Amino acid sequence: MNIGIVIYIIGWILEFEAAFLLLPALTGLVYREPQAAVIYFATAICCFLLGFLLKRKHPSKKDLSTREGFTCVALGWTIMSLFGAVPFVLTGEIPHYVDAVFETISGFTTTGASILTDVETLTHASLFWRSFTHWIGGMGVFVFMMAVLPLMGGSAMNLMRAESPGPSVEKLVPKVRNTAKILYQLYFGITAAGILSLLLCGMPLFDSLLTTFGAVGTGGFGFKNDGMASYSPLIQNVTTLLMILSGINYTVYFLLLRRHFKEVLTMEELRWYLLIILAGAGLIIIDIRGLYPSLEETVRHAFFQVGSIITTTGYSTTDFNAWPQLSKTILLVLMFIGACAGSTAGGIKVSRIIILCKAIRKELSMIIHPRMVKKIRMDGRVISHETMRSTNVFISVYFVIFFLSLLLVALDEFDFTTNFSAVAATLNNIGPGLELVGPTQNFSLYSPFAKCVLIFDMLAGRLELFPVLVVLMPSCWKKY
């Protein structure tokens, strides 16, 4: 392990976080919240000074192996969350540090699970910071670093692999830094379009910023106690569209800008993603048609919640915990599926589900025709053995972590549906679950130990399991 490069990159992470913390400090000044502004500014100064000290010594070897890339990402996200929680404690808005870490890591991992019982009591500075952490974590802080700084050349791809969601990560252009730049240009563009669209719909500027940060980052922290229910149908529909668009692989937007329309049309994951949304919403519309006074309202709520859950955003316009069992089961299944690889969403990902289904079909065919030679293809290309192996291992590890977490959380003696959906909501970076952690409830009922388990699940889910597990292995830290 090259400890020097890990410490150096952690230093950069803290300096970037210091810059990010200046935004809620400025928000506090704008809304005349001097105490919050000072606290966020002081935290930013501390992060900057510590980051400066950590990166004073330049490592002699700047190349990053996969091991160091995974370690940097896992530690970077953890440290960023630990420092990002400090302002909540110092302002007294979340007095217990474990709760503050839960809230912050829920933000950075774009989960949206909250321990707050009355979110409207927070200062504007803290509301901005909560939602802005979604935007930072959506595309990833390491991708942002690579877009801004020429750090490690080609070996920086190991950082992108550790942070970017999906069974495989490909460069859009030959250079990693240029790929990172393109991704963030697209991210900025969709964010700007979302803010402008909501403003045109009559949403206040502050609300538009927070809603877009959550929708584009697929995080979904609510900043009103009733979620999105009090906003107009037009705003809800625009938010639905914004969430669904944010669940699409960003490669699609790159190809559209390059006018490679045929490649987009042949993408299996995109077709299945949109088909799942249509099928899920259609079944729910039929199931809940008697709960709302008009067909328009029924369709609006169904598409909003399906879009919110499959993209792992977690916004809500209604209490879907009161829906019939079929509708709740559909939403629970969508929690596990998630959106597209290469998006800001969580979950297992549609591409992995497709690969798994094709692998099952291949095995069944080989039972009937043992001598058959059949290769699994996706989008017309043969899936590599490495991608197949990583997908199979991911699914296996995913369910091991899920059921271990479920056992540990069960020590709090809540009902099975609450615990099951709480683990599903955190490991898949959704936010709300069902029953006691439903859209009108929160996670404050859990003990500090259970919250720590769920914190681990949120971090593991956002980083696709492996980076978090790698740093726990003693062999990872051996020097070479």
Short mmCIF file of C-alpha atoms in Angstrom, two decimals, residues 97-340:
data_model
loop_
_atom_site.label_atom_id
_atom_site.label_comp_id
_atom_site.label_asym_id
_atom_site.label_seq_id
_atom_site.Cartn_x
_atom_site.Cartn_y
_atom_site.Cartn_z
CA TYR A 97 -22.97 13.12 16.58
CA VAL A 98 -24.10 9.64 15.43
CA ASP A 99 -27.37 11.19 14.24
CA ALA A 100 -25.45 13.98 12.51
CA VAL A 101 -23.20 11.44 10.75
CA PHE A 102 -26.27 9.43 9.72
CA GLU A 103 -27.84 12.56 8.20
CA THR A 104 -24.63 13.64 6.47
CA ILE A 105 -23.66 10.26 5.05
CA SER A 106 -27.28 9.88 3.92
CA GLY A 107 -26.75 13.11 2.00
CA PHE A 108 -23.39 12.32 0.43
CA THR A 109 -24.51 8.81 -0.57
CA THR A 110 -27.69 10.30 -2.09
CA THR A 111 -29.84 8.13 0.18
CA GLY A 112 -32.17 10.72 1.70
CA ALA A 113 -32.97 8.74 4.86
CA SER A 114 -33.36 11.18 7.73
CA ILE A 115 -33.49 11.15 11.52
CA LEU A 116 -35.17 14.59 11.68
CA THR A 117 -38.75 14.77 12.94
CA ASP A 118 -39.30 18.41 11.94
CA VAL A 119 -37.09 19.39 9.02
CA GLU A 120 -38.63 22.87 8.70
CA THR A 121 -36.95 23.98 11.95
CA LEU A 122 -33.51 23.84 10.31
CA THR A 123 -31.75 27.01 9.23
CA HIS A 124 -31.54 27.79 5.52
CA ALA A 125 -27.79 27.13 5.73
CA SER A 126 -28.31 23.60 7.02
CA LEU A 127 -31.14 22.90 4.59
CA PHE A 128 -28.87 23.98 1.75
CA TRP A 129 -25.96 21.84 3.03
CA ARG A 130 -28.17 18.74 3.38
CA SER A 131 -29.41 18.98 -0.19
CA PHE A 132 -26.08 20.11 -1.65
CA THR A 133 -24.43 16.97 -0.29
CA HIS A 134 -26.76 15.07 -2.65
CA TRP A 135 -25.44 17.01 -5.60
CA ILE A 136 -21.81 16.47 -4.55
CA GLY A 137 -22.32 12.76 -4.00
CA GLY A 138 -24.45 12.23 -7.10
CA MET A 139 -21.70 12.34 -9.71
CA GLY A 140 -18.97 11.88 -7.12
CA VAL A 141 -16.38 14.13 -5.55
CA PHE A 142 -13.48 12.13 -7.00
CA VAL A 143 -14.88 12.55 -10.51
CA PHE A 144 -15.07 16.28 -9.76
CA MET A 145 -11.45 16.27 -8.59
CA MET A 146 -10.34 14.51 -11.75
CA ALA A 147 -12.21 17.07 -13.85
CA VAL A 148 -10.45 19.97 -12.11
CA LEU A 149 -7.00 18.63 -11.19
CA PRO A 150 -4.44 16.70 -13.26
CA LEU A 151 -3.62 14.33 -10.39
CA MET A 152 -2.49 10.88 -11.46
CA GLY A 153 -2.82 10.68 -15.21
CA GLY A 154 -4.16 7.38 -16.53
CA SER A 155 -4.05 5.63 -13.15
CA ALA A 156 -6.87 7.94 -11.97
CA MET A 157 -9.19 5.50 -13.76
CA ASN A 158 -8.91 3.33 -10.63
CA LEU A 159 -10.56 6.15 -8.67
CA MET A 160 -13.36 6.42 -11.21
CA ARG A 161 -13.92 2.65 -11.17
CA ALA A 162 -14.23 2.69 -7.38
CA GLU A 163 -16.68 5.61 -7.29
CA SER A 164 -18.79 5.21 -10.44
CA PRO A 165 -21.84 2.91 -10.28
CA GLY A 166 -22.31 -0.09 -12.57
CA PRO A 167 -20.82 -3.48 -13.45
CA SER A 168 -18.18 -1.84 -15.66
CA VAL A 169 -16.85 1.68 -16.16
CA GLU A 170 -15.76 2.93 -19.56
CA LYS A 171 -14.11 6.16 -20.65
CA LEU A 172 -16.16 8.38 -22.95
CA VAL A 173 -12.96 9.72 -24.52
CA PRO A 174 -9.35 8.42 -24.35
CA LYS A 175 -8.24 10.61 -21.42
CA VAL A 176 -9.72 10.03 -17.96
CA ARG A 177 -9.64 13.72 -17.08
CA ASN A 178 -11.55 14.65 -20.22
CA THR A 179 -14.12 11.96 -19.43
CA ALA A 180 -14.58 13.48 -15.97
CA LYS A 181 -14.96 16.94 -17.50
CA ILE A 182 -17.62 15.73 -19.93
CA LEU A 183 -19.56 13.99 -17.15
CA TYR A 184 -19.60 17.13 -15.01
CA GLN A 185 -20.51 19.35 -17.95
CA LEU A 186 -23.53 17.12 -18.54
CA TYR A 187 -24.27 17.13 -14.82
CA PHE A 188 -24.11 20.94 -14.67
CA GLY A 189 -26.30 21.18 -17.77
CA ILE A 190 -29.05 18.92 -16.40
CA THR A 191 -28.88 20.73 -13.04
CA ALA A 192 -29.21 24.16 -14.66
CA ALA A 193 -32.11 22.92 -16.82
CA GLY A 194 -33.83 21.52 -13.71
CA ILE A 195 -33.49 24.75 -11.72
CA LEU A 196 -34.74 26.87 -14.64
CA SER A 197 -37.69 24.54 -15.31
CA LEU A 198 -38.85 24.65 -11.69
CA LEU A 199 -38.46 28.44 -11.58
CA LEU A 200 -40.64 28.74 -14.68
CA CYS A 201 -43.22 26.55 -12.92
CA GLY A 202 -43.45 29.11 -10.12
CA MET A 203 -41.21 27.46 -7.52
CA PRO A 204 -39.13 29.85 -5.35
CA LEU A 205 -35.39 29.96 -6.11
CA PHE A 206 -34.27 28.35 -2.84
CA ASP A 207 -36.80 25.54 -3.20
CA SER A 208 -35.81 25.07 -6.85
CA LEU A 209 -32.16 24.67 -5.92
CA LEU A 210 -32.85 22.13 -3.19
CA THR A 211 -35.33 20.15 -5.26
CA THR A 212 -32.97 20.00 -8.24
CA PHE A 213 -30.00 18.99 -6.08
CA GLY A 214 -32.07 16.09 -4.78
CA ALA A 215 -33.63 15.09 -8.10
CA VAL A 216 -30.49 15.31 -10.25
CA GLY A 217 -28.31 13.76 -7.54
CA THR A 218 -31.14 11.23 -6.93
CA GLY A 219 -30.92 11.93 -3.21
CA GLY A 220 -34.30 13.23 -2.14
CA PHE A 221 -33.86 14.96 1.21
CA GLY A 222 -37.19 16.63 1.94
CA PHE A 223 -37.05 20.22 3.15
CA LYS A 224 -40.76 20.39 3.97
CA ASN A 225 -42.50 18.10 6.44
CA ASP A 226 -45.01 16.96 3.79
CA GLY A 227 -42.31 16.24 1.20
CA MET A 228 -43.42 17.39 -2.27
CA ALA A 229 -47.16 17.13 -1.52
CA SER A 230 -47.78 20.86 -1.11
CA TYR A 231 -46.38 21.80 -4.52
CA SER A 232 -48.50 22.18 -7.65
CA PRO A 233 -49.17 19.24 -9.99
CA LEU A 234 -47.01 20.94 -12.64
CA ILE A 235 -44.00 21.12 -10.29
CA GLN A 236 -44.54 17.48 -9.29
CA ASN A 237 -44.64 16.40 -12.94
CA VAL A 238 -41.47 18.33 -13.79
CA THR A 239 -39.73 16.75 -10.78
CA THR A 240 -40.87 13.30 -11.97
CA LEU A 241 -39.32 13.91 -15.37
CA LEU A 242 -36.14 15.26 -13.79
CA MET A 243 -35.76 12.17 -11.60
CA ILE A 244 -36.34 9.75 -14.47
CA LEU A 245 -33.86 11.59 -16.71
CA SER A 246 -31.27 11.51 -13.91
CA GLY A 247 -31.61 7.74 -13.67
CA ILE A 248 -30.38 7.31 -17.24
CA ASN A 249 -26.77 6.44 -18.00
CA TYR A 250 -24.91 9.69 -18.74
CA THR A 251 -23.33 7.99 -21.73
CA VAL A 252 -26.75 8.30 -23.40
CA TYR A 253 -26.59 12.10 -23.20
CA PHE A 254 -23.03 12.10 -24.50
CA LEU A 255 -24.09 9.99 -27.49
CA LEU A 256 -27.11 12.21 -28.13
CA LEU A 257 -24.90 15.29 -28.20
CA ARG A 258 -22.63 13.47 -30.67
CA ARG A 259 -25.75 12.59 -32.72
CA HIS A 260 -25.14 8.86 -32.38
CA PHE A 261 -28.87 8.16 -32.28
CA LYS A 262 -28.63 4.56 -33.51
CA GLU A 263 -26.36 3.60 -30.61
CA VAL A 264 -28.85 5.06 -28.16
CA LEU A 265 -31.75 3.14 -29.71
CA THR A 266 -29.85 -0.15 -29.41
CA MET A 267 -29.09 0.26 -25.67
CA GLU A 268 -30.90 -2.58 -23.91
CA GLU A 269 -30.56 -1.11 -20.43
CA LEU A 270 -32.27 2.13 -21.46
CA ARG A 271 -35.19 0.26 -23.08
CA TRP A 272 -35.70 -1.99 -20.06
CA TYR A 273 -35.38 0.93 -17.64
CA LEU A 274 -38.17 2.87 -19.38
CA LEU A 275 -40.27 -0.29 -19.80
CA ILE A 276 -40.00 -1.12 -16.09
CA ILE A 277 -41.13 2.42 -15.21
CA LEU A 278 -44.13 2.18 -17.54
CA ALA A 279 -45.08 -1.31 -16.34
CA GLY A 280 -44.65 -0.45 -12.65
CA ALA A 281 -46.64 2.79 -12.91
CA GLY A 282 -49.34 1.10 -15.00
CA LEU A 283 -49.91 -1.66 -12.44
CA ILE A 284 -49.97 0.82 -9.58
CA ILE A 285 -52.48 3.07 -11.42
CA ILE A 286 -54.84 0.10 -11.72
CA ASP A 287 -54.29 -0.85 -8.07
CA ILE A 288 -54.82 2.61 -6.51
CA ARG A 289 -57.44 3.97 -8.92
CA GLY A 290 -60.06 4.22 -6.13
CA LEU A 291 -57.86 6.11 -3.65
CA TYR A 292 -57.80 9.46 -5.44
CA PRO A 293 -60.68 11.59 -6.79
CA SER A 294 -59.41 11.86 -10.38
CA LEU A 295 -57.49 9.80 -12.92
CA GLU A 296 -54.99 12.65 -13.37
CA GLU A 297 -54.07 12.62 -9.68
CA THR A 298 -53.79 8.83 -9.67
CA VAL A 299 -51.47 8.82 -12.69
CA ARG A 300 -49.40 11.70 -11.28
CA HIS A 301 -48.79 10.03 -7.92
CA ALA A 302 -48.09 6.64 -9.51
CA PHE A 303 -45.48 7.94 -11.95
CA PHE A 304 -43.93 10.22 -9.32
CA GLN A 305 -43.44 7.44 -6.80
CA VAL A 306 -42.26 4.89 -9.37
CA GLY A 307 -39.79 7.43 -10.76
CA SER A 308 -38.69 8.40 -7.27
CA ILE A 309 -38.15 4.83 -6.07
CA ILE A 310 -36.51 3.26 -9.15
CA THR A 311 -34.08 6.19 -9.40
CA THR A 312 -33.52 5.86 -5.62
CA THR A 313 -34.39 9.53 -5.13
CA GLY A 314 -36.93 9.06 -2.38
CA TYR A 315 -39.13 12.14 -2.82
CA SER A 316 -42.82 11.63 -2.09
CA THR A 317 -46.05 13.40 -2.99
CA THR A 318 -48.29 11.07 -1.01
CA ASP A 319 -48.09 8.48 1.77
CA PHE A 320 -47.48 5.40 -0.37
CA ASN A 321 -47.32 3.36 2.83
CA ALA A 322 -51.14 3.60 2.81
CA TRP A 323 -51.36 2.07 -0.67
CA PRO A 324 -52.58 -1.53 -1.21
CA GLN A 325 -50.10 -4.39 -0.73
CA LEU A 326 -49.55 -4.94 -4.46
CA SER A 327 -48.46 -1.33 -5.00
CA LYS A 328 -46.14 -1.40 -1.98
CA THR A 329 -44.64 -4.68 -3.18
CA ILE A 330 -43.97 -3.19 -6.62
CA LEU A 331 -42.19 -0.23 -5.02
CA LEU A 332 -40.17 -2.60 -2.84
CA VAL A 333 -39.06 -4.57 -5.91
CA LEU A 334 -38.10 -1.32 -7.67
CA MET A 335 -35.93 -0.44 -4.66
CA PHE A 336 -33.73 -3.42 -5.43
CA ILE A 337 -33.66 -2.95 -9.21
CA GLY A 338 -32.55 0.69 -9.20
CA ALA A 339 -31.87 2.72 -12.34
CA CYS A 340 -29.17 2.58 -15.02
#
